[in-house]
Coordinates of C-alpha atoms in Angstrom, one line a residue:
Chain A
M768 CA 0.0 0.0 0.0
A769 CA 1.3 3.4 -1.0
R770 CA 1.5 6.2 1.5
I771 CA -0.7 9.1 0.3
I772 CA 0.7 12.5 1.2
V773 CA -1.1 15.8 0.4
V774 CA 0.8 19.0 0.2
T775 CA -1.7 21.7 1.1
S776 CA -2.0 25.2 2.6
G777 CA -5.3 27.0 2.0
K778 CA -3.5 30.1 1.0
G779 CA -2.0 30.5 -2.5
G780 CA 1.6 31.3 -3.4
V781 CA 3.1 29.9 -0.3
G782 CA 5.1 27.1 -2.0
K783 CA 2.9 24.1 -2.3
T784 CA 4.0 23.1 -5.9
T785 CA 7.7 23.9 -5.1
T786 CA 7.3 21.6 -2.0
S787 CA 5.5 18.9 -3.9
A788 CA 8.2 18.8 -6.5
S789 CA 11.0 18.7 -4.0
I790 CA 9.5 16.2 -1.6
S791 CA 8.5 13.8 -4.4
T792 CA 12.0 14.1 -5.9
G793 CA 13.6 13.6 -2.5
L794 CA 11.5 10.4 -1.9
A795 CA 12.4 9.1 -5.3
K796 CA 16.1 9.9 -4.9
R797 CA 16.1 7.6 -1.9
G798 CA 14.8 4.8 -4.1
H799 CA 11.1 4.9 -3.3
K800 CA 8.9 4.6 -6.3
T801 CA 7.0 7.9 -6.2
V802 CA 4.3 9.6 -8.2
V803 CA 3.3 13.3 -7.8
I804 CA -0.2 14.3 -8.9
D805 CA -1.1 17.9 -9.9
F806 CA -4.6 18.5 -8.6
D807 CA -4.7 22.1 -9.8
V808 CA -6.9 21.5 -12.8
G809 CA -7.0 24.6 -14.9
L810 CA -3.9 26.2 -13.5
R811 CA -1.4 23.5 -13.8
N812 CA 2.2 24.4 -12.8
L813 CA 3.8 21.2 -11.5
D814 CA 4.9 20.2 -15.0
L815 CA 6.7 23.5 -15.4
I816 CA 8.6 23.1 -12.1
M817 CA 9.4 19.5 -13.0
N818 CA 10.4 20.6 -16.5
C819 CA 8.2 18.1 -18.3
E820 CA 5.6 20.5 -19.8
R821 CA 6.6 19.6 -23.3
R822 CA 5.9 16.0 -22.7
V823 CA 2.3 16.2 -21.5
V824 CA 0.0 14.3 -23.8
Y825 CA -2.7 13.0 -21.6
D826 CA -3.6 14.2 -18.1
F827 CA -5.3 13.3 -14.8
V828 CA -8.7 14.3 -16.1
N829 CA -8.3 12.2 -19.2
V830 CA -7.5 9.2 -17.0
I831 CA -10.5 9.8 -14.8
Q832 CA -12.8 10.1 -17.7
G833 CA -11.5 7.0 -19.3
E834 CA -10.0 8.7 -22.3
A835 CA -6.5 7.5 -21.5
T836 CA -4.9 4.8 -19.4
L837 CA -2.6 5.7 -16.5
N838 CA 0.4 4.5 -18.3
Q839 CA -0.3 6.8 -21.1
A840 CA -0.7 9.8 -18.8
L841 CA 2.2 9.2 -16.4
I842 CA 5.4 11.1 -17.3
K843 CA 8.7 9.5 -16.3
D844 CA 11.1 12.0 -14.8
K845 CA 14.4 12.3 -16.7
R846 CA 16.6 13.0 -13.7
V847 CA 15.4 10.6 -11.0
E848 CA 14.8 7.0 -12.0
T849 CA 11.8 6.2 -9.8
L850 CA 9.8 9.4 -10.1
Y851 CA 6.6 9.9 -12.2
I852 CA 4.4 12.9 -12.7
L853 CA 0.7 12.9 -13.4
P854 CA -0.1 16.3 -14.8
A855 CA -3.3 18.3 -14.4
S856 CA -5.5 19.3 -17.2
Q857 CA -5.2 22.9 -18.3
T858 CA -8.5 23.0 -20.2
R859 CA -11.0 21.5 -17.8
E860 CA -12.9 22.5 -14.8
K861 CA -12.0 21.4 -11.3
E862 CA -15.4 19.6 -11.1
A863 CA -14.0 17.1 -13.5
L864 CA -12.3 15.6 -10.5
T865 CA -14.9 13.3 -9.1
K866 CA -14.5 11.4 -5.8
D867 CA -15.0 8.1 -7.5
G868 CA -12.7 9.0 -10.4
V869 CA -9.9 10.2 -8.0
E870 CA -10.3 7.1 -5.9
K871 CA -10.0 4.8 -8.9
V872 CA -6.8 6.5 -10.0
I873 CA -5.3 6.5 -6.5
N874 CA -6.2 2.8 -6.0
E875 CA -4.5 1.9 -9.3
L876 CA -1.4 3.9 -8.4
S877 CA -1.3 2.4 -4.9
E878 CA -0.6 -1.0 -6.5
T879 CA 2.7 -0.1 -7.9
F880 CA 3.9 3.0 -6.1
D881 CA 5.4 3.5 -2.6
Y882 CA 4.4 7.2 -2.3
I883 CA 1.7 9.3 -3.9
V884 CA 2.2 13.0 -3.4
C885 CA -0.9 15.1 -4.1
D886 CA -0.2 18.7 -5.0
S887 CA -3.3 20.6 -3.8
P888 CA -4.6 23.8 -5.4
A889 CA -5.1 26.8 -3.2
G890 CA -8.4 27.5 -1.5
I891 CA -10.8 25.2 0.3
E892 CA -13.0 24.4 -2.7
H893 CA -13.6 21.2 -4.6
G894 CA -10.1 20.8 -6.0
A895 CA -8.4 21.2 -2.6
L896 CA -11.0 18.9 -1.0
M897 CA -10.3 16.2 -3.6
A898 CA -6.6 16.5 -3.1
L899 CA -6.8 15.9 0.6
Y900 CA -9.7 13.5 0.7
Y901 CA -7.7 10.3 0.4
A902 CA -4.6 11.5 2.3
D903 CA -2.8 9.5 5.0
E904 CA -0.5 12.4 5.8
A905 CA -0.6 16.1 5.1
I906 CA 2.3 18.5 4.7
V907 CA 0.8 21.9 5.6
V908 CA 2.9 24.6 3.8
T909 CA 2.9 27.8 5.8
N910 CA 4.6 31.2 5.4
P911 CA 5.6 33.0 8.6
E912 CA 2.8 35.5 8.4
V913 CA -0.6 35.9 10.1
S914 CA -2.9 35.3 7.1
S915 CA -1.0 32.2 5.9
V916 CA -1.1 30.8 9.5
R917 CA -4.8 31.4 9.7
D918 CA -5.5 29.6 6.4
S919 CA -3.3 26.7 7.5
D920 CA -5.4 26.4 10.6
R921 CA -8.5 26.3 8.5
I922 CA -7.1 23.6 6.3
L923 CA -6.1 21.6 9.4
G924 CA -9.7 21.7 10.6
I925 CA -10.9 20.5 7.2
L926 CA -8.3 17.6 7.2
Q927 CA -9.7 16.5 10.6
S928 CA -13.4 16.7 9.5
K929 CA -13.7 16.2 5.7
S930 CA -11.0 13.7 4.8
R931 CA -11.8 10.0 4.2
R932 CA -10.0 9.1 7.4
A933 CA -12.2 11.5 9.3
E934 CA -15.4 10.3 7.6
M935 CA -14.6 6.6 8.2
G936 CA -13.6 7.3 11.8
Q937 CA -10.1 5.9 11.2
D938 CA -6.9 7.3 12.7
P939 CA -6.6 11.0 11.8
V940 CA -4.5 12.3 9.0
K941 CA -1.0 12.7 10.2
E942 CA -0.1 16.4 10.1
H943 CA 3.3 18.0 9.4
L944 CA 4.1 21.7 9.4
L945 CA 6.5 23.0 6.7
L946 CA 7.5 26.6 7.1
T947 CA 8.6 28.1 3.9
R948 CA 10.1 31.5 2.9
Y949 CA 11.6 31.8 6.3
N950 CA 13.9 34.8 6.8
P951 CA 15.6 34.8 10.2
D952 CA 16.8 38.5 9.7
R953 CA 13.2 39.6 9.2
V954 CA 12.1 37.5 12.2
E955 CA 14.6 39.3 14.4
K956 CA 13.3 42.7 13.2
G957 CA 9.9 41.6 14.2
E958 CA 8.6 41.7 10.6
M959 CA 7.9 38.0 10.4
L960 CA 6.5 35.4 12.8
S961 CA 9.1 33.1 14.3
V962 CA 9.1 29.3 14.0
Q963 CA 8.1 29.2 17.7
D964 CA 5.2 31.5 17.1
V965 CA 3.8 29.5 14.2
E966 CA 4.4 26.2 16.0
E967 CA 2.6 27.5 19.1
I968 CA -0.4 28.7 17.1
L969 CA -0.9 25.7 14.9
A970 CA 0.1 23.1 17.5
I971 CA 1.3 20.4 15.0
P972 CA 4.8 18.9 14.7
L973 CA 7.4 20.8 12.6
L974 CA 8.7 18.9 9.5
G975 CA 11.1 21.6 8.4
V976 CA 11.9 25.2 7.8
I977 CA 12.8 26.2 4.3
P978 CA 14.8 29.5 4.2
E979 CA 13.7 32.3 1.8
S980 CA 16.2 32.1 -1.0
Q981 CA 16.7 33.4 -4.6
I982 CA 17.8 29.9 -5.4
V983 CA 14.2 28.6 -5.0
L984 CA 13.0 31.1 -7.6
N985 CA 15.8 30.4 -10.0
A986 CA 15.3 26.7 -9.7
S987 CA 11.6 27.0 -10.4
N988 CA 12.2 29.1 -13.5
Q989 CA 14.6 26.5 -14.8
G990 CA 12.2 23.6 -14.1
L991 CA 14.4 22.1 -11.5
P992 CA 13.1 20.9 -8.1
V993 CA 15.1 22.9 -5.6
I994 CA 16.1 19.7 -3.6
L995 CA 18.4 18.9 -6.5
E996 CA 20.4 22.1 -5.8
E997 CA 22.3 20.2 -3.3
Q998 CA 24.7 22.9 -2.3
S999 CA 22.0 25.4 -1.5
D1000 CA 20.5 25.9 2.0
A1001 CA 16.9 25.6 0.6
G1002 CA 17.9 22.3 -1.1
Q1003 CA 19.4 20.9 2.1
A1004 CA 16.4 22.0 4.1
Y1005 CA 14.2 20.0 1.8
E1006 CA 16.5 17.1 2.0
D1007 CA 16.2 17.3 5.8
A1008 CA 12.4 17.5 5.6
V1009 CA 12.3 14.3 3.4
A1010 CA 14.6 12.5 5.9
R1011 CA 12.2 13.5 8.8
L1012 CA 9.2 12.4 6.8
L1013 CA 10.8 9.0 6.6
G1014 CA 11.3 8.9 10.3
E1015 CA 14.9 10.0 10.6
E1016 CA 15.9 12.4 13.4
R1017 CA 17.6 15.5 12.0
E1018 CA 18.3 18.8 13.8
H1019 CA 16.5 21.8 12.4
R1020 CA 18.8 24.2 10.5
F1021 CA 18.6 27.6 8.8
M1022 CA 16.5 29.0 11.6
T1023 CA 19.0 31.6 12.8
S1024 CA 20.5 34.6 11.0
Q1025 CA 23.5 33.6 8.8
K1026 CA 25.2 36.9 8.9
K1027 CA 25.4 36.9 12.7
G1028 CA 29.0 36.8 13.7
F1029 CA 30.6 34.4 16.2
F1030 CA 30.8 37.0 18.9
S1031 CA 27.2 38.2 18.8
R1032 CA 26.1 34.6 19.0
M1033 CA 28.4 34.0 22.0
F1034 CA 27.0 37.0 23.8
K1035 CA 23.3 36.1 23.1
G1036 CA 23.9 32.5 24.0
G1037 CA 25.8 33.3 27.1
Chain B
M1204 CA -49.4 20.2 -17.0
S1205 CA -48.2 16.7 -17.6
D1206 CA -46.9 14.5 -14.8
S1207 CA -43.3 14.7 -16.1
A1208 CA -43.4 18.4 -15.9
A1209 CA -44.4 18.2 -12.3
T1210 CA -41.6 15.9 -11.4
D1211 CA -39.1 18.1 -13.2
T1212 CA -40.0 21.2 -11.2
K1213 CA -38.6 21.7 -7.7
Q1214 CA -40.7 20.5 -4.8
S1215 CA -42.4 23.2 -2.9
F1216 CA -40.9 22.0 0.4
Q1217 CA -38.5 19.7 2.0
L1218 CA -38.9 18.0 5.4
K1219 CA -36.0 18.3 7.8
S1220 CA -35.6 17.1 11.3
A1221 CA -35.2 19.9 13.8
S1222 CA -34.7 19.9 17.5
V1223 CA -35.8 23.0 19.4
S1224 CA -35.7 23.5 23.1
L1225 CA -39.2 24.4 24.4
T1226 CA -40.7 25.6 27.6
A1227 CA -43.1 23.2 29.3
L1228 CA -45.7 24.2 31.7
E1229 CA -46.1 21.5 34.3
L1230 CA -49.7 21.7 35.4
Y1231 CA -50.7 20.5 38.9
Y1232 CA -54.4 21.4 38.8
F1233 CA -56.5 23.7 36.7
D1234 CA -58.6 26.6 37.7
N1235 CA -58.8 29.2 35.0
D1236 CA -58.7 32.3 37.3
E1237 CA -55.9 31.0 39.4
F1238 CA -54.1 29.9 36.2
E1239 CA -54.3 33.4 34.8
A1240 CA -53.2 35.0 38.0
N1241 CA -50.2 32.7 38.3
L1242 CA -49.3 33.2 34.7
R1243 CA -49.5 37.0 35.0
D1244 CA -47.2 36.8 38.0
K1245 CA -44.6 34.7 36.2
I1246 CA -44.7 36.9 33.1
S1247 CA -44.1 40.0 35.2
Q1248 CA -40.8 38.5 36.4
A1249 CA -39.4 38.3 32.9
P1250 CA -41.7 39.9 30.4
G1251 CA -39.3 39.7 27.5
F1252 CA -38.7 36.0 27.9
F1253 CA -42.4 35.0 27.6
K1254 CA -43.3 37.1 24.7
D1255 CA -44.6 34.9 21.8
I1256 CA -43.0 31.7 23.1
P1257 CA -44.4 28.3 22.1
L1258 CA -45.5 26.3 25.2
I1259 CA -46.1 22.7 25.9
I1260 CA -48.6 21.7 28.6
S1261 CA -47.2 18.8 30.5
L1262 CA -49.7 16.7 32.5
E1263 CA -47.4 14.1 33.9
K1264 CA -47.8 15.6 37.4
Y1265 CA -51.4 16.7 37.0
E1266 CA -53.4 15.9 40.1
G1267 CA -56.8 17.4 39.3
L1268 CA -59.7 15.7 37.5
D1269 CA -59.5 15.2 33.8
S1270 CA -62.9 16.7 33.5
E1271 CA -61.6 20.0 34.8
L1272 CA -59.0 20.2 32.0
D1273 CA -60.4 22.9 29.7
F1274 CA -57.8 23.3 27.0
F1275 CA -59.9 25.9 25.2
K1276 CA -59.8 28.2 28.2
M1277 CA -56.1 27.5 28.8
I1278 CA -55.3 28.3 25.2
G1279 CA -57.3 31.5 25.4
T1280 CA -55.7 32.6 28.6
C1281 CA -52.2 32.0 27.3
R1282 CA -53.0 33.7 24.0
R1283 CA -54.1 36.8 25.9
H1284 CA -50.6 36.9 27.3
N1285 CA -48.9 36.3 24.0
I1286 CA -48.1 32.7 24.8
H1287 CA -48.9 30.0 22.2
V1288 CA -49.8 26.6 23.4
I1289 CA -48.7 24.1 20.7
G1290 CA -49.0 20.8 22.3
V1291 CA -49.7 18.5 25.2
R1292 CA -47.7 15.8 26.9
A1293 CA -50.5 13.7 28.2
A1294 CA -50.5 11.0 30.8
N1295 CA -53.6 9.1 29.8
D1296 CA -56.0 8.5 26.9
D1297 CA -58.7 10.8 28.3
Q1298 CA -56.2 13.7 28.3
R1299 CA -55.1 12.8 24.9
R1300 CA -58.6 12.8 23.6
L1301 CA -59.3 16.2 25.2
A1302 CA -56.1 17.6 23.7
R1303 CA -56.9 16.3 20.2
G1304 CA -60.4 17.9 20.6
A1305 CA -58.6 21.2 21.1
S1306 CA -56.4 20.7 18.0
L1307 CA -53.3 20.5 20.1
A1308 CA -50.3 18.4 19.0
L1309 CA -49.6 15.3 21.1
L1310 CA -46.0 14.9 22.3
P1311 CA -44.6 11.6 23.4
G1312 CA -44.5 11.3 27.2
G1313 CA -41.7 9.9 29.2
S1314 CA -38.6 11.6 30.6
L1315 CA -39.1 15.2 30.5
K1316 CA -35.6 16.5 31.0
E1317 CA -35.9 18.8 33.9
R1318 CA -33.8 21.9 33.6
P1319 CA -34.7 24.7 35.9
A1320 CA -36.1 26.9 33.1
P1321 CA -35.1 30.6 33.2
E1322 CA -37.0 31.0 36.3
A1323 CA -36.0 34.4 37.5
P1324 CA -36.3 34.5 41.3
A1325 CA -36.7 30.9 42.3
E1326 CA -37.8 31.6 45.8
A1327 CA -40.9 33.4 44.5
E1328 CA -42.8 30.1 44.4
P1329 CA -41.7 27.8 47.1
E1330 CA -44.1 25.0 46.5
A1331 CA -43.1 24.8 42.8
A1332 CA -39.5 24.8 43.8
A1333 CA -40.1 22.0 46.3
A1334 CA -42.0 20.0 43.7
Q1335 CA -39.0 20.2 41.4
E1336 CA -36.6 19.1 44.0
P1337 CA -36.0 15.4 43.3
A1338 CA -32.3 15.4 42.4
N1339 CA -32.0 16.7 38.8
E1340 CA -29.3 15.0 36.7
P1341 CA -27.1 17.7 35.4
A1342 CA -26.7 17.8 31.7
P1343 CA -23.4 16.1 30.8
A1344 CA -20.6 18.4 29.7
K1345 CA -19.2 18.1 26.2
I1346 CA -15.5 17.5 26.2
I1347 CA -13.2 18.2 23.2
N1348 CA -9.6 17.1 23.1
Q1349 CA -8.7 18.4 19.6
P1350 CA -7.9 22.0 18.7
V1351 CA -10.9 23.8 17.4
R1352 CA -9.6 25.2 14.2
S1353 CA -10.5 28.3 12.2
G1354 CA -13.9 27.8 10.5
Q1355 CA -15.0 25.0 12.9
Q1356 CA -17.9 25.3 15.4
V1357 CA -18.4 23.3 18.5
Y1358 CA -21.8 23.5 20.3
A1359 CA -22.9 22.1 23.6
P1360 CA -26.7 22.6 23.4
E1361 CA -27.4 21.5 27.0
G1362 CA -24.6 21.7 29.5
D1363 CA -21.0 22.9 29.8
L1364 CA -18.4 22.8 27.1
I1365 CA -14.8 21.8 28.1
I1366 CA -12.0 22.1 25.6
L1367 CA -8.6 20.7 26.4
A1368 CA -6.9 22.4 23.4
P1369 CA -6.7 25.8 21.8
V1370 CA -9.7 27.5 20.2
Q1371 CA -8.2 29.1 17.2
A1372 CA -8.9 32.5 15.6
G1373 CA -11.9 32.1 13.4
A1374 CA -13.3 29.2 15.4
E1375 CA -16.5 29.4 17.4
V1376 CA -17.5 27.6 20.6
L1377 CA -21.0 27.8 22.0
A1378 CA -22.6 26.3 25.1
A1379 CA -25.9 26.5 27.1
G1380 CA -23.8 26.5 30.2
N1381 CA -20.2 27.4 31.0
I1382 CA -17.2 27.2 28.6
H1383 CA -13.8 26.1 29.9
V1384 CA -10.8 26.3 27.5
Y1385 CA -7.6 24.7 28.9
G1386 CA -5.5 26.4 26.2
P1387 CA -5.5 29.8 24.5
L1388 CA -9.0 31.1 23.5
R1389 CA -8.3 32.9 20.2
G1390 CA -11.7 32.5 18.6
R1391 CA -15.3 33.3 19.7
A1392 CA -16.8 31.9 22.8
L1393 CA -20.5 32.2 23.5
A1394 CA -21.7 30.9 26.9
G1395 CA -25.3 30.7 28.2
I1396 CA -26.7 30.9 24.7
H1397 CA -30.2 30.0 26.0
G1398 CA -30.1 33.0 28.4
A1399 CA -28.3 31.6 31.4
E1400 CA -26.9 34.7 32.9
S1401 CA -24.9 32.8 35.5
A1402 CA -22.8 31.1 32.8
R1403 CA -19.1 31.9 32.7
V1404 CA -16.2 31.5 30.4
F1405 CA -12.8 30.3 31.7
C1406 CA -9.6 30.2 29.7
Q1407 CA -5.9 29.7 30.1
S1408 CA -5.1 32.7 27.8
L1409 CA -7.6 35.3 26.8
E1410 CA -6.9 36.2 23.2
A1411 CA -10.5 36.0 22.0
E1412 CA -12.2 37.7 19.1
L1413 CA -15.4 37.8 21.0
V1414 CA -16.8 36.6 24.3
S1415 CA -20.5 36.5 25.0
I1416 CA -22.6 35.5 28.0
A1417 CA -26.4 35.2 27.6
G1418 CA -26.2 37.6 24.7
H1419 CA -24.1 40.3 26.3
Y1420 CA -20.8 40.4 24.5
K1421 CA -17.4 42.1 24.2
I1422 CA -15.1 42.1 21.2
S1423 CA -11.4 41.7 21.2
E1424 CA -10.8 45.5 21.2
D1425 CA -12.7 45.9 24.5
L1426 CA -11.0 42.9 26.1
Q1427 CA -7.4 44.2 25.9
D1428 CA -7.3 46.0 29.2
I1429 CA -7.7 43.3 31.8
G1430 CA -6.2 39.9 31.7
W1431 CA -5.3 39.9 28.0
K1432 CA -3.1 36.8 27.2
S1433 CA -3.5 35.5 30.7
A1434 CA -5.7 33.0 32.5
V1435 CA -9.1 34.6 33.3
Q1436 CA -12.7 34.0 34.0
I1437 CA -15.4 36.1 32.5
Q1438 CA -18.8 36.5 34.1
L1439 CA -21.9 38.7 33.8
R1440 CA -22.4 41.3 36.6
D1441 CA -25.3 43.8 36.2
D1442 CA -25.5 43.2 32.5
V1443 CA -21.8 43.9 32.0
L1444 CA -19.1 41.3 31.2
V1445 CA -16.4 41.3 33.9
V1446 CA -13.0 39.8 33.4
T1447 CA -11.1 38.6 36.4
P1448 CA -7.6 37.1 36.3
L1449 CA -7.8 33.6 37.7
D1450 CA -4.9 34.1 40.1
K1451 CA -6.9 36.8 41.8
A1452 CA -10.2 34.9 41.9

């Protein structure tokens, strides 16, 4: 049985697709057979970040509606052996994702894959509900600012009331907090919420903190999951997050200001 | 119009199940003059509460003769005071027949959950109070262990509400009785929603958007002065919400 992980947030533009691309790539790099599904029907982006937009023939909706088989629609990643992408349709409506249709596709994928990563659209409407419905685990992507935290809280409530696990009365969806666009300098100036603030408000375990970085943007534009930028702090932070997702213990990094000199750290620490 | 056209159009109504809390009048004996005098007396204690309320006549403790039960007079008297008798909870077939004759709905008998209805000064009628004495089971508290998240609503329609987790901004918790939050209260808390003015709100950290007791409320802006972000209790005194830090209680 595959583990089904939804990457969700409520709020748009916080880094769900970037995270879906990096987490799925990271899982596949470690040898797990992984598929990442774009649930953002009508606004598909995942294929751009994964640099496979020119290879999309059939999509998720085609498979649901029986116009193509899964094998025709799945795109094999060129960089990582065990990674597949199921792109969203750009021309359909989100309503094309039916509960039964999504279930059929997920069940079929479960037979051959270890991990199914569902990249949720923003909002709390149909597309987002479909993306989270079958999830076993949820990565809630949050920016360190009040409105993003509020929307994450809303989506956490929906995960605990509207997912299949909730409806069937099974164990609840396992929740992970992933804080993205984190800038320790701005936290120090009081312009951003700190990790502790967000953890305290949302009260769920922290999976990782991804520092704000130009590299994330550059990688996105080049169609490269940022986790493959192995030298960058953002890439390493995603690497850590994947390790934690798989149960490894890793210390959290990139949470304090980089520019801070040795002495100031000594004085503050002392 | 053909049959198919009729089935295509939307139905004119839909039946839904609803549960409403009603006031029941427990009748011991019936004498219309006394009945009216007692009723007038009750209404004068809380005129607003009794205006246009639906009322059930409960006969489970009726001691008089069934022949003295004149539902038409009872309905008329109530109507004069803007109270609408809608049904009867009868104890025997004769009573049921009489009620049906007066076009009143019949309610299933059995355990009438005794909650001291919003009876303003309880001492005003000692014999009624005495009759109600036999140990009333308190309504069970509703206990929540999970955080109440933005957009969620938790409602305890009968007793207290106890939450062992945060109540987040954008969440709403409501109770007929008291509300206890063993975590930060960041959302809205409404206690005593059926009018219980003695209800209170307790929380570990007051960061609420709104706190209300029996319809009297304060918004976040007006709560900043006392006990903000600390453990407090909030109660109603002379129609004003009063916040008291718990360490000074």
